[in-house]
Short mmCIF file of C-alpha atoms in Angstrom, two decimals:
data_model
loop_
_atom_site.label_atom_id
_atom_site.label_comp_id
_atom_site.label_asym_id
_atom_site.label_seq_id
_atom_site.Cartn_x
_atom_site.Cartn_y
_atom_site.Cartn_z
CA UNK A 1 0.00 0.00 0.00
CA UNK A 2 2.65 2.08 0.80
CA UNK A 3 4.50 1.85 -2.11
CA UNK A 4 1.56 2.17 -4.26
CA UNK A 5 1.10 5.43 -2.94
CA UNK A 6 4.86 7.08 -2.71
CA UNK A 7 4.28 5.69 -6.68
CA UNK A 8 1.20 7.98 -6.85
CA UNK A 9 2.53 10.85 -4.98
CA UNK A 10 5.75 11.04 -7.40
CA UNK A 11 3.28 10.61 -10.36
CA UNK A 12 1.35 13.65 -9.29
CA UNK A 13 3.83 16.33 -8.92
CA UNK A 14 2.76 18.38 -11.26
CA UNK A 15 4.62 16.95 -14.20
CA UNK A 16 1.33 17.41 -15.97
CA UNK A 17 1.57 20.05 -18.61
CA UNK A 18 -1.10 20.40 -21.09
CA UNK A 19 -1.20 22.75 -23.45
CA UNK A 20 -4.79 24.17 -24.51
CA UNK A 21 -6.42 25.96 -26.55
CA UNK A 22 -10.14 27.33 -25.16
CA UNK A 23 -11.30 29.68 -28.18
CA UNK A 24 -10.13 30.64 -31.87
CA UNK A 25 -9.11 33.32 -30.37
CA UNK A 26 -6.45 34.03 -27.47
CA UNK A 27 -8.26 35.98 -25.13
CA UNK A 28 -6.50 39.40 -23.76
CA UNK A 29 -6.33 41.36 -20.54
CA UNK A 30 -4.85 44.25 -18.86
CA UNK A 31 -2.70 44.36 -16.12
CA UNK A 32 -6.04 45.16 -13.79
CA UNK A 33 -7.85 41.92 -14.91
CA UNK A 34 -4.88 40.22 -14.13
CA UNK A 35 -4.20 41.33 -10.63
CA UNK A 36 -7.68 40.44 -10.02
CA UNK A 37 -8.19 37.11 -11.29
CA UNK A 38 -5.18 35.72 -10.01
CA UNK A 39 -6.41 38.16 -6.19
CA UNK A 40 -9.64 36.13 -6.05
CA UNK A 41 -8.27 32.66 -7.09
CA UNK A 42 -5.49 33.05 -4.80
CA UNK A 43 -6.36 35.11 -1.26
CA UNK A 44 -9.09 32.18 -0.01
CA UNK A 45 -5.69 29.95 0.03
CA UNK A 46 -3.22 32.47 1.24
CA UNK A 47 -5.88 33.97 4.00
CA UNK A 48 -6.78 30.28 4.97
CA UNK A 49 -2.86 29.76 4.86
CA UNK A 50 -2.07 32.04 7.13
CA UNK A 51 -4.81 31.50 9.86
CA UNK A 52 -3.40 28.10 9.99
CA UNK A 53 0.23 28.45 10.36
CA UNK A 54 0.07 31.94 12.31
CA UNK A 55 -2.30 31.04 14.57
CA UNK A 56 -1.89 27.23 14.95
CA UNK A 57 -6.12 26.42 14.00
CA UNK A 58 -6.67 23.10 13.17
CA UNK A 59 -9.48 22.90 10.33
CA UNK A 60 -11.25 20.11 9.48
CA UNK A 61 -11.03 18.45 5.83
CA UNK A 62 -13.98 20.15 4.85
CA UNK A 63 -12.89 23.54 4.96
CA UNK A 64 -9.16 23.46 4.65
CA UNK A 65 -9.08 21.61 1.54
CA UNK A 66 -11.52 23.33 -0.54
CA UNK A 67 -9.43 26.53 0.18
CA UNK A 68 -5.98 25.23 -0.67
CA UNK A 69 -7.51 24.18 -4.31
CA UNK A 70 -8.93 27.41 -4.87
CA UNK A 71 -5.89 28.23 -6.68
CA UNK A 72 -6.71 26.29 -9.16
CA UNK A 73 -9.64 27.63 -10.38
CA UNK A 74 -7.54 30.26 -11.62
CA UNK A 75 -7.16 28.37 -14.52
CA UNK A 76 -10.85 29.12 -15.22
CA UNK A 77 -10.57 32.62 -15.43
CA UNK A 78 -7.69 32.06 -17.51
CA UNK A 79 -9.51 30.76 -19.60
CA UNK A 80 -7.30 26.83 -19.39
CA UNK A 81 -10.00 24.98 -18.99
CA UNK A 82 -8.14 21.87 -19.87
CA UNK A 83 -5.45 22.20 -17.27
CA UNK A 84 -8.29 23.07 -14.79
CA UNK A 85 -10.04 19.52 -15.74
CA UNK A 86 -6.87 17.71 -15.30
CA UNK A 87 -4.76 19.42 -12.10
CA UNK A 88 -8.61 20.07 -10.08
CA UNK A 89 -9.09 16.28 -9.43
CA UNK A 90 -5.92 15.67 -9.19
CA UNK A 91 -4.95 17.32 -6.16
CA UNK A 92 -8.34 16.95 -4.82
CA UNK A 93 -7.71 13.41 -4.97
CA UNK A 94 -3.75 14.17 -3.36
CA UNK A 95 -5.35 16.21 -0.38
CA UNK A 96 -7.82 13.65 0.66
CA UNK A 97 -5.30 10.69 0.17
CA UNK A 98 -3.34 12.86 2.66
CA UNK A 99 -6.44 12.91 5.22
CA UNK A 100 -5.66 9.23 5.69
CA UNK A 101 -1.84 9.38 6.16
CA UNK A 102 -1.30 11.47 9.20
CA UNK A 103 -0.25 8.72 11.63
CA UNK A 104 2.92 7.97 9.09
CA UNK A 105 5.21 11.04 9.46
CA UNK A 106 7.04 9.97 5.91
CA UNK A 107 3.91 9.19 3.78
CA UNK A 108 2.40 12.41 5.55
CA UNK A 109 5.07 14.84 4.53
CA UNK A 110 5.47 13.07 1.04
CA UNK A 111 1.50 13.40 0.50
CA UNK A 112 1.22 17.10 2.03
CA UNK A 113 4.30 18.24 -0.23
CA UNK A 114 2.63 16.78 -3.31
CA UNK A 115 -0.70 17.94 -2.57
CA UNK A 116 0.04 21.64 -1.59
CA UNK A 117 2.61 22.50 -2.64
CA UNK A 118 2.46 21.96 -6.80
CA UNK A 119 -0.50 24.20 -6.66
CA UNK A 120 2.37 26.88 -5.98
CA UNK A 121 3.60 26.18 -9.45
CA UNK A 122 0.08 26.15 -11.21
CA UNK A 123 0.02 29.57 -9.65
CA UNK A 124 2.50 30.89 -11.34
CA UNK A 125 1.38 28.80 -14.73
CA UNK A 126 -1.80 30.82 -14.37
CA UNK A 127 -0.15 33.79 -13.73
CA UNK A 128 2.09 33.64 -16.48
CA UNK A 129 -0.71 32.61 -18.95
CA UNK A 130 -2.62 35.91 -18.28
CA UNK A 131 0.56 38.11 -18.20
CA UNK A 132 1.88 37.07 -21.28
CA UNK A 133 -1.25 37.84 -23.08
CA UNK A 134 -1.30 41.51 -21.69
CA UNK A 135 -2.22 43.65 -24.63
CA UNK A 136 0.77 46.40 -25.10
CA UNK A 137 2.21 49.03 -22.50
CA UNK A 138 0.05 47.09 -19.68
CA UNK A 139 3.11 46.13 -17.62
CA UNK A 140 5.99 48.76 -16.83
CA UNK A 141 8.60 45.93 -15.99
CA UNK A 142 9.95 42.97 -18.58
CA UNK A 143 8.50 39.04 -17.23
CA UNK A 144 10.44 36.45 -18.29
CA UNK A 145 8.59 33.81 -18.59
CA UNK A 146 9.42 30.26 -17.38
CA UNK A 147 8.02 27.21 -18.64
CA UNK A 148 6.68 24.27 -16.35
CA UNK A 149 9.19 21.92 -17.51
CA UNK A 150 11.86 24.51 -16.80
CA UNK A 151 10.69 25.16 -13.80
CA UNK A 152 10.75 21.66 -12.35
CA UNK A 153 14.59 20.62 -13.52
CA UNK A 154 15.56 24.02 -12.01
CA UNK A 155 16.90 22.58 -8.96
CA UNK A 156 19.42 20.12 -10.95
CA UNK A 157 20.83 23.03 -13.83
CA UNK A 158 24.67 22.59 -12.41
CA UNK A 159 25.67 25.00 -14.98
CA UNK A 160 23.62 27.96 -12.95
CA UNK A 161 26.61 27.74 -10.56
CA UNK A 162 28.55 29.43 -13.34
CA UNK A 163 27.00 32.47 -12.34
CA UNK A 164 28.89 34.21 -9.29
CA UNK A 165 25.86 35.45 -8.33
CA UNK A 166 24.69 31.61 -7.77
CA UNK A 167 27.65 30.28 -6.45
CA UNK A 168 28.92 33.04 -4.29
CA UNK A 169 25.91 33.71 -3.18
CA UNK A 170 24.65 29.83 -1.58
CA UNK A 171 28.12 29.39 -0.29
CA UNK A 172 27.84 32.24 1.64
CA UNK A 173 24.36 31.69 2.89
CA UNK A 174 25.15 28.22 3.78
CA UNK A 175 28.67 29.13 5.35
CA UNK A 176 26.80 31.39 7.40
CA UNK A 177 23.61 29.05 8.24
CA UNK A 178 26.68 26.50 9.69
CA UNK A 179 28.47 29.52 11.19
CA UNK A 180 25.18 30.88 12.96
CA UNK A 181 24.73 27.01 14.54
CA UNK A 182 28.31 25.85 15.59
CA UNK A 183 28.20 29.33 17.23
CA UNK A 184 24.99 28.75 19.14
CA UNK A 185 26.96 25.74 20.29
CA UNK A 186 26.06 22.88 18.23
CA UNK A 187 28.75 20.12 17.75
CA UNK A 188 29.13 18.11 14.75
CA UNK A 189 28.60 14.82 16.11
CA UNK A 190 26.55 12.76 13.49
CA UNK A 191 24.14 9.61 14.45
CA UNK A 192 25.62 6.46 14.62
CA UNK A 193 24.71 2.42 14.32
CA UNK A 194 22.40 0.14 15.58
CA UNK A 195 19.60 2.50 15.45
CA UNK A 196 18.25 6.23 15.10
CA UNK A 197 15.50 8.06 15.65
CA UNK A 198 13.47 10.33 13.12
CA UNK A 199 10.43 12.52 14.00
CA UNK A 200 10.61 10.56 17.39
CA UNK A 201 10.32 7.04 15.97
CA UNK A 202 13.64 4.23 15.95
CA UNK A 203 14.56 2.65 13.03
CA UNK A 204 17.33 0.63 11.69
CA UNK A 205 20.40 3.07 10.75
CA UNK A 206 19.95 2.49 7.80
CA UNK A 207 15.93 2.45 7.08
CA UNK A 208 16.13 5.70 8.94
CA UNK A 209 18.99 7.65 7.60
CA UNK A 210 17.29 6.18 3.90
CA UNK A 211 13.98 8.01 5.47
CA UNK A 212 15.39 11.06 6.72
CA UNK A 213 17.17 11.85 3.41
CA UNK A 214 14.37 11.11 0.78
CA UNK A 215 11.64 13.13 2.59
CA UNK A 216 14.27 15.91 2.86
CA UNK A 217 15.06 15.74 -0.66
CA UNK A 218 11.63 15.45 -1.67
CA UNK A 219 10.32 18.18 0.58
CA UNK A 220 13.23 21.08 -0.27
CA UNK A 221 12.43 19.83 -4.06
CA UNK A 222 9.40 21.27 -3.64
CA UNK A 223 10.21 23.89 -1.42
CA UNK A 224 12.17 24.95 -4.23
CA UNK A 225 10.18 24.96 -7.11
CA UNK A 226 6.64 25.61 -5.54
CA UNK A 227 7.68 28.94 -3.41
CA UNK A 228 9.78 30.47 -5.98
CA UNK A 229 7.43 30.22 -8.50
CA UNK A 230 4.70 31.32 -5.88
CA UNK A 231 7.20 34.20 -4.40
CA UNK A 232 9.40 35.36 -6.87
CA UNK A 233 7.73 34.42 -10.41
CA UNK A 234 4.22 35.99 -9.04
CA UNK A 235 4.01 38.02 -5.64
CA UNK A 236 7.58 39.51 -6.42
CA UNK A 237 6.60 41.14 -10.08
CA UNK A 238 3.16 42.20 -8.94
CA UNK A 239 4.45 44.10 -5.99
CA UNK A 240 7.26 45.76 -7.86
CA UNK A 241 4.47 46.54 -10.57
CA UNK A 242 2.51 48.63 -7.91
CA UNK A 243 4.68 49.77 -5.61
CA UNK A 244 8.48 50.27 -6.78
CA UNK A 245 11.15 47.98 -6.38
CA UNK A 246 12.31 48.69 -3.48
CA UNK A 247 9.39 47.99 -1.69
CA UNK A 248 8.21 45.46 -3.87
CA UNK A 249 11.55 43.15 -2.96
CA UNK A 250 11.15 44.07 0.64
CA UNK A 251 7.69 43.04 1.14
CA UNK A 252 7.90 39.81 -0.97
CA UNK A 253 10.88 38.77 1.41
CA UNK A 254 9.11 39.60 4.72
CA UNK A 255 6.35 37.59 3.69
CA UNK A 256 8.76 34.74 2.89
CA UNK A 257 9.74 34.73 5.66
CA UNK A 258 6.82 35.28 7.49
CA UNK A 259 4.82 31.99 5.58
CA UNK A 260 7.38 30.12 7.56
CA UNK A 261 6.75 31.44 11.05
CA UNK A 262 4.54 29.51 13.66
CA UNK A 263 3.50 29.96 17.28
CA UNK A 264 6.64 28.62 19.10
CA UNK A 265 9.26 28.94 16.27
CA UNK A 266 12.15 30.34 17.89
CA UNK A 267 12.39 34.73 15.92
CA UNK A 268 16.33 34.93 16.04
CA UNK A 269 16.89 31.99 14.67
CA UNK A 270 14.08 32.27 12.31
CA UNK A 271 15.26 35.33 11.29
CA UNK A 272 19.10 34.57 11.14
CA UNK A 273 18.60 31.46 8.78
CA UNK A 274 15.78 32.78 6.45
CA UNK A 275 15.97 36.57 6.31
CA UNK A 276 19.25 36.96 4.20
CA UNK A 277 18.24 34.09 2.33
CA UNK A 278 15.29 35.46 1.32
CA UNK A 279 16.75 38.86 0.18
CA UNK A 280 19.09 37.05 -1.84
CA UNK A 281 16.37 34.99 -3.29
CA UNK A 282 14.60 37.92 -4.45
CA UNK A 283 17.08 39.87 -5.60
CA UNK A 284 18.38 36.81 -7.94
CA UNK A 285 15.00 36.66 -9.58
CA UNK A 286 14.57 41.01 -9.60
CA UNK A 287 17.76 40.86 -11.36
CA UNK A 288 16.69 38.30 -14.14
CA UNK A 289 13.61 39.81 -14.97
CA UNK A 290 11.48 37.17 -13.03
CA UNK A 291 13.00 34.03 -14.08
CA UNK A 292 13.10 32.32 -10.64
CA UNK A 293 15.26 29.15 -12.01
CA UNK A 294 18.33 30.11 -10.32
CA UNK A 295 16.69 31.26 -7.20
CA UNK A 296 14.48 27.92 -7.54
CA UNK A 297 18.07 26.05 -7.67
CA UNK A 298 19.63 27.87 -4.47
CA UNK A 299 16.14 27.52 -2.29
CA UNK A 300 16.34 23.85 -3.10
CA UNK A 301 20.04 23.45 -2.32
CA UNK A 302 20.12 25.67 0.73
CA UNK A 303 17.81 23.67 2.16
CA UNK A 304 19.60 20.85 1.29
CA UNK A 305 22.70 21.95 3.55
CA UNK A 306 20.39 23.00 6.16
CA UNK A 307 19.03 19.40 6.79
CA UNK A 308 23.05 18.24 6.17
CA UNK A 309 23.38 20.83 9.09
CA UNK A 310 20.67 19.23 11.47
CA UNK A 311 21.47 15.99 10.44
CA UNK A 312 25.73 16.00 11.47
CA UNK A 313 24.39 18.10 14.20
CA UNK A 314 22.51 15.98 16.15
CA UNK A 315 18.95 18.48 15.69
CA UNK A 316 16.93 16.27 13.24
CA UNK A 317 17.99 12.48 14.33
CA UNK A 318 20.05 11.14 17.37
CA UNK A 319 20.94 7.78 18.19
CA UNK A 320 18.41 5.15 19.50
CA UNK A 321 17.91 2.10 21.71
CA UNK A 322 14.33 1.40 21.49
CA UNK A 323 12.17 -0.90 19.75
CA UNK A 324 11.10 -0.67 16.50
CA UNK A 325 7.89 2.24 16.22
CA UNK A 326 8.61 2.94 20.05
CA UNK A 327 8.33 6.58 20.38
CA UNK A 328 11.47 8.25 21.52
CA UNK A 329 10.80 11.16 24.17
CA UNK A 330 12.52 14.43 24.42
CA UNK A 331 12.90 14.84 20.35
CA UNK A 332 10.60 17.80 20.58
CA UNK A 333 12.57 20.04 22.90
CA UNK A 334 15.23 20.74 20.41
CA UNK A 335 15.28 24.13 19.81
CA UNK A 336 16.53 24.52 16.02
CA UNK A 337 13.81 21.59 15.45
CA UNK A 338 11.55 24.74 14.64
CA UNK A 339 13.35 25.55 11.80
CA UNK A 340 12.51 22.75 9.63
CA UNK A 341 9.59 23.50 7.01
CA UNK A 342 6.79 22.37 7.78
CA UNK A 343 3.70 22.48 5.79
#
């Protein structure tokens, strides 16, 4: 059963792209019917978003899932009704499959992360769909667009380290992630044989560290491609569009950063491992016209380290003598455990 569904999950990540064609005609807009499409097919989700991981409120199925697919009826005002028959059912089906997996941390995280957060990237798709077909002089700043396919190898283009920007950039952010937690006196002293525990559960070294490291990669994959498509391919040009640059690039970071703050998350660190980050995020895409792929690349990589980070450090796994599925205490009081996304 289990395998069935990780099959599922990795089938429905949004590799789906469909290309339609709704009239004989390609349908315009301005840059007004634009902001408010995409306004009322997005702020159910991002309102509903926000209540929940501001304010902690647990909502049942029934209301928190229709709102996190209301995205993606966006495609209906786009006028993609094709994309909207395929990706609607879809992640309706992803969300409620999800519903049933909460007692498994792994197949929970796996589910959530292909539920949620490929409606990120169909976002964007929309987005993009309706900007591109902006009748002349609507838009005062270039948009590079950025194709799905594009957008989900992002995180593997090697050559964007070429760029100095890239390179010099996620060394330093990492350098200083590792910096900020060796300083805050965190050893590197990485798990070790017979057994370790993940999320608060013992496992065979092996089994675990194999756990551990595929939801990671899966879930900064996603990260990755699904926020920077979300942050810097759509909030970021829409708030430079109406309010400047400088502001624009300022809010869209603070409300990075923000999206990833709950009740209990530890601020300085918070802000110490996501707040330069996020400039630098935004300022990669600014600089390239909207083209998130080499911001997408760093997210996904940065996150990377930071789970190498937690991992050597003792904050994500420790060593175990318990049974199999016994639940190890204590896990929870970790401090830098808060920094882990969590969706």
């Amino acid at each position: 059963m289990r395998r069935l569904f990780i099959c599922a999950a990795f089938a429905a990540m949004g590799l789906v792209n469909v290309n339609s064609q709704n009239s004989q005609e390609t349908p315009q807009f301005t840059k007004y019917d634009v902001s408010l499409r995409m306004g009322l097919s997005s702020l159910p989700e991002i309102v509903n978003s926000s209540i929940r991981s501001q304010f902690g409120v647990e909502e049942p199925a029934w209301l928190s899932i229709p709102s996190r697919l209301s995205p993606i009826f966006g495609y209906a005002l786009a006028q993609d009704y094709l994309k909207l028959a395929v990706f609607l059912p879809l992640n309706t089906g992803l969300f409620i499959g999800s519903e049933f997996l909460k007692d498994d941390w792994y197949l929970s995280s796996v589910s959530r992360m292909s539920a949620g957060h490929p409606i990120y990237l169909y976002q964007y798709d929309i987005y993009k769909t309706m900007r591109t077909r902006v009748t002349a002089g609507g838009y005062a700043t270039d948009f590079a667009p950025v194709s799905l396919e594009d957008a989900l190898i992002a995180p593997f283009c090697f050559d964007y380290l070429l760029d100095p920007t890239v390179s010099i950039g996620l060394a330093c952010s990492i350098g200083g992630a590792l910096a900020y937690n060796l300083l805050s006196g965190k050893a590197i002293s990485p798990p070790t044989g017979p057994r370790i525990a993940v999320k608060g559960r013992s496992y065979d070294f092996a089994l675990g560290s194999a756990l551990y490291w595929s939801e990671s990669l899966y879930r900064s994959y996603w990260a990755g491609v699904g926020e920077e498509a979300f942050f810097r391919g759509f909030i970021l040009p829409e708030l430079v569009e109406y309010l400047g640059p400088i502001a624009g690039i300022a809010l869209d970071s603070l409300y990075f950063i923000a999206v990833h703050y709950a009740p209990g998350k530890d601020m300085l660190t918070l802000l110490l491992t996501y707040a330069p980050v996020s400039v630098f995020f935004t300022l990669m895409s600014y600089g390239n016209d909207y083209d998130f792929r080499k911001s997408s690349f760093a997210h996904f990589w940065y996150d990377m380290a930071l789970e190498s980070i937690y991992y050597l450090t003792g904050q994500s796994v420790s060593p175990a003598n318990c049974g199999t599925g016994e639940i190890v205490r204590g896990l929870g009081g970790i401090p830098l455990l808060s920094l882990r996304l969590e969706f």
